[in-house]
GROMACS .gro file of N, CA, C and O in nm:
model
  428
    1HIS      N    1   5.133   0.836  -1.825
    1HIS     CA    2   5.098   0.866  -1.687
    1HIS      C    3   5.162   0.762  -1.597
    1HIS      O    4   5.138   0.643  -1.616
    2GLY      N    5   5.238   0.806  -1.503
    2GLY     CA    6   5.295   0.712  -1.408
    2GLY      C    7   5.279   0.768  -1.269
    2GLY      O    8   5.279   0.889  -1.249
    3GLY      N    9   5.263   0.679  -1.173
    3GLY     CA   10   5.252   0.728  -1.037
    3GLY      C   11   5.202   0.621  -0.943
    3GLY      O   12   5.187   0.505  -0.980
    4SER      N   13   5.175   0.664  -0.822
    4SER     CA   14   5.120   0.577  -0.719
    4SER      C   15   5.009   0.654  -0.649
    4SER      O   16   5.014   0.776  -0.641
    5ALA      N   17   4.912   0.580  -0.600
    5ALA     CA   18   4.803   0.645  -0.528
    5ALA      C   19   4.745   0.547  -0.429
    5ALA      O   20   4.745   0.427  -0.453
    6PRO      N   21   4.695   0.598  -0.315
    6PRO     CA   22   4.620   0.511  -0.227
    6PRO      C   23   4.502   0.452  -0.304
    6PRO      O   24   4.440   0.522  -0.384
    7VAL      N   25   4.476   0.324  -0.279
    7VAL     CA   26   4.371   0.258  -0.357
    7VAL      C   27   4.237   0.329  -0.342
    7VAL      O   28   4.162   0.345  -0.438
    8TRP      N   29   4.208   0.374  -0.221
    8TRP     CA   30   4.075   0.430  -0.197
    8TRP      C   31   4.055   0.564  -0.266
    8TRP      O   32   3.943   0.610  -0.282
    9SER      N   33   4.165   0.627  -0.311
    9SER     CA   34   4.149   0.756  -0.378
    9SER      C   35   4.219   0.760  -0.513
    9SER      O   36   4.248   0.868  -0.563
   10ALA      N   37   4.249   0.643  -0.569
   10ALA     CA   38   4.320   0.643  -0.697
   10ALA      C   39   4.232   0.705  -0.804
   10ALA      O   40   4.118   0.664  -0.824
   11PRO      N   41   4.283   0.806  -0.872
   11PRO     CA   42   4.201   0.875  -0.972
   11PRO      C   43   4.188   0.791  -1.099
   11PRO      O   44   4.275   0.708  -1.127
   12PRO      N   45   4.083   0.814  -1.177
   12PRO     CA   46   4.078   0.751  -1.308
   12PRO      C   47   4.190   0.808  -1.396
   12PRO      O   48   4.225   0.925  -1.383
   13ILE      N   49   4.247   0.724  -1.479
   13ILE     CA   50   4.355   0.767  -1.567
   13ILE      C   51   4.303   0.765  -1.710
   13ILE      O   52   4.257   0.662  -1.758
   14SER      N   53   4.309   0.880  -1.777
   14SER     CA   54   4.262   0.890  -1.914
   14SER      C   55   4.380   0.901  -2.009
   14SER      O   56   4.479   0.967  -1.979
   15VAL      N   57   4.368   0.836  -2.125
   15VAL     CA   58   4.468   0.847  -2.230
   15VAL      C   59   4.396   0.885  -2.358
   15VAL      O   60   4.304   0.814  -2.402
   16ASP      N   61   4.435   0.998  -2.417
   16ASP     CA   62   4.376   1.039  -2.545
   16ASP      C   63   4.444   0.964  -2.657
   16ASP      O   64   4.567   0.972  -2.670
   17VAL      N   65   4.368   0.893  -2.737
   17VAL     CA   66   4.427   0.827  -2.854
   17VAL      C   67   4.402   0.909  -2.979
   17VAL      O   68   4.477   0.901  -3.076
   18GLY      N   69   4.296   0.990  -2.978
   18GLY     CA   70   4.274   1.087  -3.084
   18GLY      C   71   4.288   1.030  -3.224
   18GLY      O   72   4.225   0.932  -3.258
   19ASP      N   73   4.374   1.092  -3.302
   19ASP     CA   74   4.391   1.052  -3.442
   19ASP      C   75   4.524   0.982  -3.465
   19ASP      O   76   4.576   0.981  -3.576
   20ARG      N   77   4.578   0.924  -3.362
   20ARG     CA   78   4.709   0.858  -3.376
   20ARG      C   79   4.701   0.739  -3.472
   20ARG      O   80   4.601   0.669  -3.477
   21ALA      N   81   4.811   0.716  -3.541
   21ALA     CA   82   4.818   0.599  -3.628
   21ALA      C   83   4.825   0.473  -3.543
   21ALA      O   84   4.755   0.374  -3.569
   22ASP      N   85   4.910   0.476  -3.441
   22ASP     CA   86   4.918   0.362  -3.349
   22ASP      C   87   4.826   0.390  -3.231
   22ASP      O   88   4.851   0.478  -3.151
   23ARG      N   89   4.718   0.315  -3.223
   23ARG     CA   90   4.615   0.344  -3.123
   23ARG      C   91   4.625   0.247  -3.005
   23ARG      O   92   4.525   0.217  -2.940
   24THR      N   93   4.745   0.201  -2.978
   24THR     CA   94   4.765   0.104  -2.871
   24THR      C   95   4.801   0.175  -2.740
   24THR      O   96   4.890   0.260  -2.739
   25VAL      N   97   4.731   0.138  -2.634
   25VAL     CA   98   4.761   0.189  -2.500
   25VAL      C   99   4.830   0.077  -2.424
   25VAL      O  100   4.780  -0.036  -2.419
   26TYR      N  101   4.945   0.109  -2.367
   26TYR     CA  102   5.021   0.013  -2.289
   26TYR      C  103   5.002   0.043  -2.141
   26TYR      O  104   4.992   0.159  -2.102
   27PHE      N  105   5.000  -0.063  -2.060
   27PHE     CA  106   4.983  -0.037  -1.917
   27PHE      C  107   5.054  -0.141  -1.834
   27PHE      O  108   5.071  -0.256  -1.874
   28ALA      N  109   5.099  -0.097  -1.718
   28ALA     CA  110   5.156  -0.185  -1.616
   28ALA      C  111   5.100  -0.135  -1.484
   28ALA      O  112   5.116  -0.018  -1.450
   29ILE      N  113   5.031  -0.223  -1.414
   29ILE     CA  114   4.962  -0.183  -1.291
   29ILE      C  115   5.000  -0.283  -1.183
   29ILE      O  116   4.994  -0.404  -1.204
   30MET      N  117   5.042  -0.231  -1.069
   30MET     CA  118   5.078  -0.318  -0.957
   30MET      C  119   4.999  -0.276  -0.835
   30MET      O  120   4.976  -0.157  -0.813
   31VAL      N  121   4.960  -0.375  -0.757
   31VAL     CA  122   4.880  -0.348  -0.637
   31VAL      C  123   4.960  -0.393  -0.515
   31VAL      O  124   5.025  -0.497  -0.516
   32GLU      N  125   4.953  -0.311  -0.412
   32GLU     CA  126   5.026  -0.339  -0.289
   32GLU      C  127   4.929  -0.331  -0.171
   32GLU      O  128   4.860  -0.230  -0.155
   33SER      N  129   4.921  -0.439  -0.094
   33SER     CA  130   4.838  -0.444   0.027
   33SER      C  131   4.690  -0.423  -0.001
   33SER      O  132   4.620  -0.357   0.076
   34ALA      N  133   4.642  -0.476  -0.112
   34ALA     CA  134   4.500  -0.461  -0.145
   34ALA      C  135   4.467  -0.556  -0.258
   34ALA      O  136   4.555  -0.619  -0.316
   35ARG      N  137   4.337  -0.566  -0.286
   35ARG     CA  138   4.292  -0.629  -0.409
   35ARG      C  139   4.210  -0.526  -0.483
   35ARG      O  140   4.127  -0.459  -0.425
   36VAL      N  141   4.235  -0.515  -0.613
   36VAL     CA  142   4.176  -0.407  -0.690
   36VAL      C  143   4.117  -0.463  -0.820
   36VAL      O  144   4.175  -0.552  -0.881
   37ASP      N  145   4.001  -0.412  -0.858
   37ASP     CA  146   3.948  -0.437  -0.992
   37ASP      C  147   3.983  -0.316  -1.077
   37ASP      O  148   3.954  -0.202  -1.040
   38VAL      N  149   4.044  -0.343  -1.191
   38VAL     CA  150   4.075  -0.236  -1.286
   38VAL      C  151   3.976  -0.247  -1.400
   38VAL      O  152   3.958  -0.354  -1.459
   39HIS      N  153   3.906  -0.138  -1.429
   39HIS     CA  154   3.810  -0.135  -1.539
   39HIS      C  155   3.867  -0.048  -1.650
   39HIS      O  156   3.916   0.062  -1.624
   40LEU      N  157   3.859  -0.099  -1.772
   40LEU     CA  158   3.901  -0.019  -1.888
   40LEU      C  159   3.777   0.019  -1.968
   40LEU      O  160   3.696  -0.067  -2.004
   41TYR      N  161   3.762   0.148  -1.991
   41TYR     CA  162   3.650   0.201  -2.070
   41TYR      C  163   3.703   0.263  -2.197
   41TYR      O  164   3.809   0.327  -2.196
   42SER      N  165   3.629   0.247  -2.306
   42SER     CA  166   3.662   0.320  -2.429
   42SER      C  167   3.554   0.426  -2.449
   42SER      O  168   3.435   0.398  -2.431
   43HIS      N  169   3.597   0.545  -2.483
   43HIS     CA  170   3.505   0.658  -2.501
   43HIS      C  171   3.502   0.697  -2.648
   43HIS      O  172   3.603   0.738  -2.705
   44ARG      N  173   3.384   0.683  -2.708
   44ARG     CA  174   3.363   0.733  -2.843
   44ARG      C  175   3.287   0.864  -2.832
   44ARG      O  176   3.248   0.905  -2.724
   45ALA      N  177   3.267   0.926  -2.946
   45ALA     CA  178   3.193   1.053  -2.945
   45ALA      C  179   3.053   1.031  -2.888
   45ALA      O  180   3.000   1.114  -2.815
   46SER      N  181   2.993   0.917  -2.918
   46SER     CA  182   2.852   0.897  -2.884
   46SER      C  183   2.830   0.815  -2.758
   46SER      O  184   2.726   0.824  -2.695
   47ARG      N  185   2.927   0.732  -2.720
   47ARG     CA  186   2.901   0.646  -2.605
   47ARG      C  187   3.031   0.596  -2.543
   47ARG      O  188   3.136   0.600  -2.605
   48SER      N  189   3.018   0.548  -2.420
   48SER     CA  190   3.129   0.486  -2.350
   48SER      C  191   3.098   0.338  -2.333
   48SER      O  192   2.984   0.300  -2.310
   49THR      N  193   3.202   0.256  -2.342
   49THR     CA  194   3.185   0.112  -2.332
   49THR      C  195   3.287   0.057  -2.236
   49THR      O  196   3.405   0.095  -2.243
   50LYS      N  197   3.242  -0.033  -2.147
   50LYS     CA  198   3.340  -0.101  -2.062
   50LYS      C  199   3.401  -0.214  -2.144
   50LYS      O  200   3.330  -0.300  -2.194
   51VAL      N  201   3.532  -0.211  -2.160
   51VAL     CA  202   3.602  -0.309  -2.242
   51VAL      C  203   3.629  -0.436  -2.162
   51VAL      O  204   3.604  -0.547  -2.207
   52PHE      N  205   3.684  -0.420  -2.044
   52PHE     CA  206   3.710  -0.537  -1.960
   52PHE      C  207   3.731  -0.493  -1.816
   52PHE      O  208   3.752  -0.375  -1.787
   53THR      N  209   3.724  -0.590  -1.727
   53THR     CA  210   3.759  -0.572  -1.586
   53THR      C  211   3.861  -0.679  -1.551
   53THR      O  212   3.844  -0.795  -1.587
   54LYS      N  213   3.966  -0.639  -1.484
   54LYS     CA  214   4.070  -0.733  -1.443
   54LYS      C  215   4.091  -0.718  -1.293
   54LYS      O  216   4.108  -0.608  -1.243
   55SER      N  217   4.086  -0.831  -1.222
   55SER     CA  218   4.113  -0.829  -1.078
   55SER      C  219   4.262  -0.851  -1.056
   55SER      O  220   4.322  -0.940  -1.116
   56ILE      N  221   4.319  -0.767  -0.972
   56ILE     CA  222   4.462  -0.777  -0.942
   56ILE      C  223   4.477  -0.798  -0.792
   56ILE      O  224   4.425  -0.721  -0.712
   57ALA      N  225   4.547  -0.904  -0.756
   57ALA     CA  226   4.566  -0.937  -0.615
   57ALA      C  227   4.692  -0.867  -0.562
   57ALA      O  228   4.770  -0.809  -0.637
   58ASP      N  229   4.709  -0.876  -0.431
   58ASP     CA  230   4.823  -0.814  -0.364
   58ASP      C  231   4.956  -0.858  -0.428
   58ASP      O  232   4.977  -0.977  -0.451
   59LYS      N  233   5.040  -0.762  -0.456
   59LYS     CA  234   5.174  -0.783  -0.512
   59LYS      C  235   5.172  -0.842  -0.652
   59LYS      O  236   5.275  -0.886  -0.702
   60GLN      N  237   5.058  -0.844  -0.717
   60GLN     CA  238   5.053  -0.886  -0.856
   60GLN      C  239   5.081  -0.767  -0.946
   60GLN      O  240   5.046  -0.654  -0.914
   61ILE      N  241   5.141  -0.796  -1.060
   61ILE     CA  242   5.161  -0.694  -1.162
   61ILE      C  243   5.082  -0.736  -1.285
   61ILE      O  244   5.089  -0.851  -1.326
   62TYR      N  245   5.007  -0.644  -1.338
   62TYR     CA  246   4.928  -0.669  -1.459
   62TYR      C  247   4.986  -0.582  -1.569
   62TYR      O  248   4.982  -0.460  -1.562
   63ILE      N  249   5.046  -0.648  -1.668
   63ILE     CA  250   5.108  -0.576  -1.779
   63ILE      C  251   5.033  -0.614  -1.906
   63ILE      O  252   5.006  -0.732  -1.929
   64GLY      N  253   4.997  -0.517  -1.984
   64GLY     CA  254   4.925  -0.550  -2.106
   64GLY      C  255   4.918  -0.433  -2.201
   64GLY      O  256   4.981  -0.329  -2.180
   65LYS      N  257   4.841  -0.454  -2.305
   65LYS     CA  258   4.818  -0.347  -2.402
   65LYS      C  259   4.681  -0.369  -2.462
   65LYS      O  260   4.627  -0.480  -2.460
   66TRP      N  261   4.624  -0.262  -2.511
   66TRP     CA  262   4.492  -0.270  -2.573
   66TRP      C  263   4.489  -0.169  -2.686
   66TRP      O  264   4.533  -0.055  -2.670
   67THR      N  265   4.441  -0.215  -2.801
   67THR     CA  266   4.436  -0.128  -2.918
   67THR      C  267   4.294  -0.080  -2.942
   67THR      O  268   4.202  -0.161  -2.953
   68ALA      N  269   4.278   0.050  -2.949
   68ALA     CA  270   4.146   0.110  -2.963
   68ALA      C  271   4.101   0.107  -3.109
   68ALA      O  272   4.183   0.116  -3.201
   69ASP      N  273   3.970   0.097  -3.127
   69ASP     CA  274   3.913   0.110  -3.261
   69ASP      C  275   3.930   0.252  -3.311
   69ASP      O  276   3.954   0.345  -3.234
   70GLU      N  277   3.910   0.270  -3.441
   70GLU     CA  278   3.938   0.401  -3.500
   70GLU      C  279   3.848   0.513  -3.449
   70GLU      O  280   3.887   0.628  -3.449
   71ASP      N  281   3.727   0.479  -3.406
   71ASP     CA  282   3.637   0.586  -3.361
   71ASP      C  283   3.649   0.614  -3.212
   71ASP      O  284   3.578   0.699  -3.160
   72VAL      N  285   3.739   0.545  -3.145
   72VAL     CA  286   3.759   0.571  -3.002
   72VAL      C  287   3.850   0.693  -2.986
   72VAL      O  288   3.955   0.703  -3.049
   73ARG      N  289   3.806   0.788  -2.905
   73ARG     CA  290   3.884   0.910  -2.884
   73ARG      C  291   3.973   0.901  -2.759
   73ARG      O  292   4.078   0.962  -2.752
   74ARG      N  293   3.924   0.826  -2.659
   74ARG     CA  294   3.992   0.828  -2.529
   74ARG      C  295   3.967   0.694  -2.460
   74ARG      O  296   3.860   0.636  -2.475
   75VAL      N  297   4.066   0.647  -2.388
   75VAL     CA  298   4.045   0.529  -2.304
   75VAL      C  299   4.069   0.571  -2.160
   75VAL      O  300   4.144   0.664  -2.132
   76GLU      N  301   4.001   0.504  -2.071
   76GLU     CA  302   4.006   0.543  -1.930
   76GLU      C  303   4.017   0.419  -1.842
   76GLU      O  304   3.944   0.322  -1.862
   77PHE      N  305   4.109   0.424  -1.749
   77PHE     CA  306   4.125   0.318  -1.650
   77PHE      C  307   4.066   0.367  -1.518
   77PHE      O  308   4.098   0.477  -1.474
   78LYS      N  309   3.981   0.283  -1.457
   78LYS     CA  310   3.928   0.316  -1.325
   78LYS      C  311   3.962   0.204  -1.228
   78LYS      O  312   3.960   0.086  -1.264
   79PHE      N  313   3.993   0.243  -1.104
   79PHE     CA  314   4.035   0.147  -1.002
   79PHE      C  315   3.927   0.134  -0.895
   79PHE      O  316   3.878   0.235  -0.845
   80ASP      N  317   3.893   0.010  -0.863
   80ASP     CA  318   3.797  -0.018  -0.755
   80ASP      C  319   3.863  -0.108  -0.652
   80ASP      O  320   3.911  -0.216  -0.686
   81ARG      N  321   3.862  -0.064  -0.528
   81ARG     CA  322   3.917  -0.151  -0.423
   81ARG      C  323   3.816  -0.261  -0.392
   81ARG      O  324   3.698  -0.236  -0.373
   82VAL      N  325   3.866  -0.384  -0.388
   82VAL     CA  326   3.781  -0.499  -0.358
   82VAL      C  327   3.793  -0.534  -0.211
   82VAL      O  328   3.694  -0.557  -0.142
   83SER      N  329   3.917  -0.539  -0.161
   83SER     CA  330   3.939  -0.581  -0.023
   83SER      C  331   3.907  -0.467   0.072
   83SER      O  332   3.928  -0.351   0.042
   84LYS      N  333   3.854  -0.502   0.185
   84LYS     CA  334   3.821  -0.402   0.286
   84LYS      C  335   3.939  -0.383   0.381
   84LYS      O  336   4.020  -0.473   0.399
   85GLY      N  337   3.945  -0.267   0.441
   85GLY     CA  338   4.048  -0.242   0.540
   85GLY      C  339   4.184  -0.220   0.477
   85GLY      O  340   4.205  -0.248   0.359
   86GLY      N  341   4.276  -0.168   0.555
   86GLY     CA  342   4.410  -0.143   0.504
   86GLY      C  343   4.409  -0.030   0.403
   86GLY      O  344   4.310  -0.007   0.336
   87ALA      N  345   4.521   0.038   0.395
   87ALA     CA  346   4.528   0.148   0.300
   87ALA      C  347   4.543   0.093   0.160
   87ALA      O  348   4.451   0.097   0.080
   88GLY      N  349   4.659   0.035   0.133
   88GLY     CA  350   4.681  -0.022   0.001
   88GLY      C  351   4.716   0.085  -0.101
   88GLY      O  352   4.668   0.198  -0.094
   89PHE      N  353   4.800   0.048  -0.195
   89PHE     CA  354   4.842   0.140  -0.300
   89PHE      C  355   4.830   0.072  -0.435
   89PHE      O  356   4.841  -0.049  -0.447
   90VAL      N  357   4.808   0.154  -0.534
   90VAL     CA  358   4.816   0.108  -0.672
   90VAL      C  359   4.926   0.190  -0.739
   90VAL      O  360   4.932   0.311  -0.724
   91HIS      N  361   5.016   0.118  -0.806
   91HIS     CA  362   5.127   0.182  -0.878
   91HIS      C  363   5.100   0.156  -1.026
   91HIS      O  364   5.068   0.044  -1.065
   92TYR      N  365   5.115   0.259  -1.108
   92TYR     CA  366   5.077   0.239  -1.247
   92TYR      C  367   5.167   0.317  -1.342
   92TYR      O  368   5.223   0.420  -1.307
   93THR      N  369   5.183   0.261  -1.459
   93THR     CA  370   5.241   0.331  -1.572
   93THR      C  371   5.148   0.303  -1.688
   93THR      O  372   5.126   0.187  -1.724
   94ILE      N  373   5.088   0.406  -1.741
   94ILE     CA  374   4.986   0.391  -1.845
   94ILE      C  375   5.013   0.495  -1.953
   94ILE      O  376   5.031   0.613  -1.920
   95GLY      N  377   5.019   0.453  -2.077
   95GLY     CA  378   5.041   0.553  -2.180
   95GLY      C  379   5.052   0.493  -2.318
   95GLY      O  380   5.018   0.377  -2.340
   96LEU      N  381   5.101   0.574  -2.411
   96LEU     CA  382   5.107   0.535  -2.551
   96LEU      C  383   5.242   0.476  -2.589
   96LEU      O  384   5.262   0.436  -2.703
   97GLU      N  385   5.334   0.470  -2.494
   97GLU     CA  386   5.463   0.406  -2.519
   97GLU      C  387   5.464   0.272  -2.446
   97GLU      O  388   5.393   0.252  -2.350
   98ARG      N  389   5.550   0.184  -2.492
   98ARG     CA  390   5.564   0.055  -2.421
   98ARG      C  391   5.616   0.084  -2.280
   98ARG      O  392   5.710   0.159  -2.262
   99VAL      N  393   5.556   0.020  -2.181
   99VAL     CA  394   5.591   0.055  -2.044
   99VAL      C  395   5.639  -0.063  -1.960
   99VAL      O  396   5.677  -0.047  -1.847
  100ALA      N  397   5.635  -0.181  -2.014
  100ALA     CA  398   5.656  -0.300  -1.931
  100ALA      C  399   5.786  -0.294  -1.853
  100ALA      O  400   5.791  -0.335  -1.737
  101SER      N  401   5.891  -0.239  -1.912
  101SER     CA  402   6.020  -0.244  -1.846
  101SER      C  403   6.031  -0.143  -1.732
  101SER      O  404   6.124  -0.149  -1.653
  102SER      N  405   5.936  -0.051  -1.722
  102SER     CA  406   5.952   0.055  -1.623
  102SER      C  407   5.885   0.024  -1.489
  102SER      O  408   5.894   0.101  -1.397
  103VAL      N  409   5.820  -0.091  -1.479
  103VAL     CA  410   5.761  -0.129  -1.352
  103VAL      C  411   5.830  -0.254  -1.305
  103VAL      O  412   5.841  -0.352  -1.378
  104SER      N  413   5.881  -0.252  -1.182
  104SER     CA  414   5.953  -0.369  -1.132
  104SER      C  415   5.878  -0.427  -1.013
  104SER      O  416   5.813  -0.355  -0.937
  105ALA      N  417   5.889  -0.556  -0.998
  105ALA     CA  418   5.822  -0.623  -0.886
  105ALA      C  419   5.894  -0.589  -0.757
  105ALA      O  420   6.014  -0.566  -0.756
  106THR      N  421   5.820  -0.589  -0.647
  106THR     CA  422   5.883  -0.563  -0.518
  106THR      C  423   5.875  -0.687  -0.431
  106THR      O  424   5.877  -0.678  -0.310
  107GLU      N  425   5.861  -0.802  -0.493
  107GLU     CA  426   5.851  -0.926  -0.414
  107GLU      C  427   5.989  -0.969  -0.367
  107GLU      O  428   6.086  -0.952  -0.438
   0.00000   0.00000   0.00000
């Protein structure tokens, strides 16, 4: 999944890991004119768990990866705007392939 969205309406991004042998989700997230908390949730058949929250400041890029446990079916990224005012955008590349090279800084 790649794209850009206004921070105030950025949709949650889901990645199905299903029965894949490689259960690693790669992500690159950049924030423009805003501060955003990114929450990562893992969804199992029986419950959802918040894995971590990362705060991203204006013009920061957060690149990383996270490997799901075997019973995790889906992971979901949710975006929360922290700073008030201003539109602000979040640009993201999230998926099962390595993505670091596909997001470039605009500084």
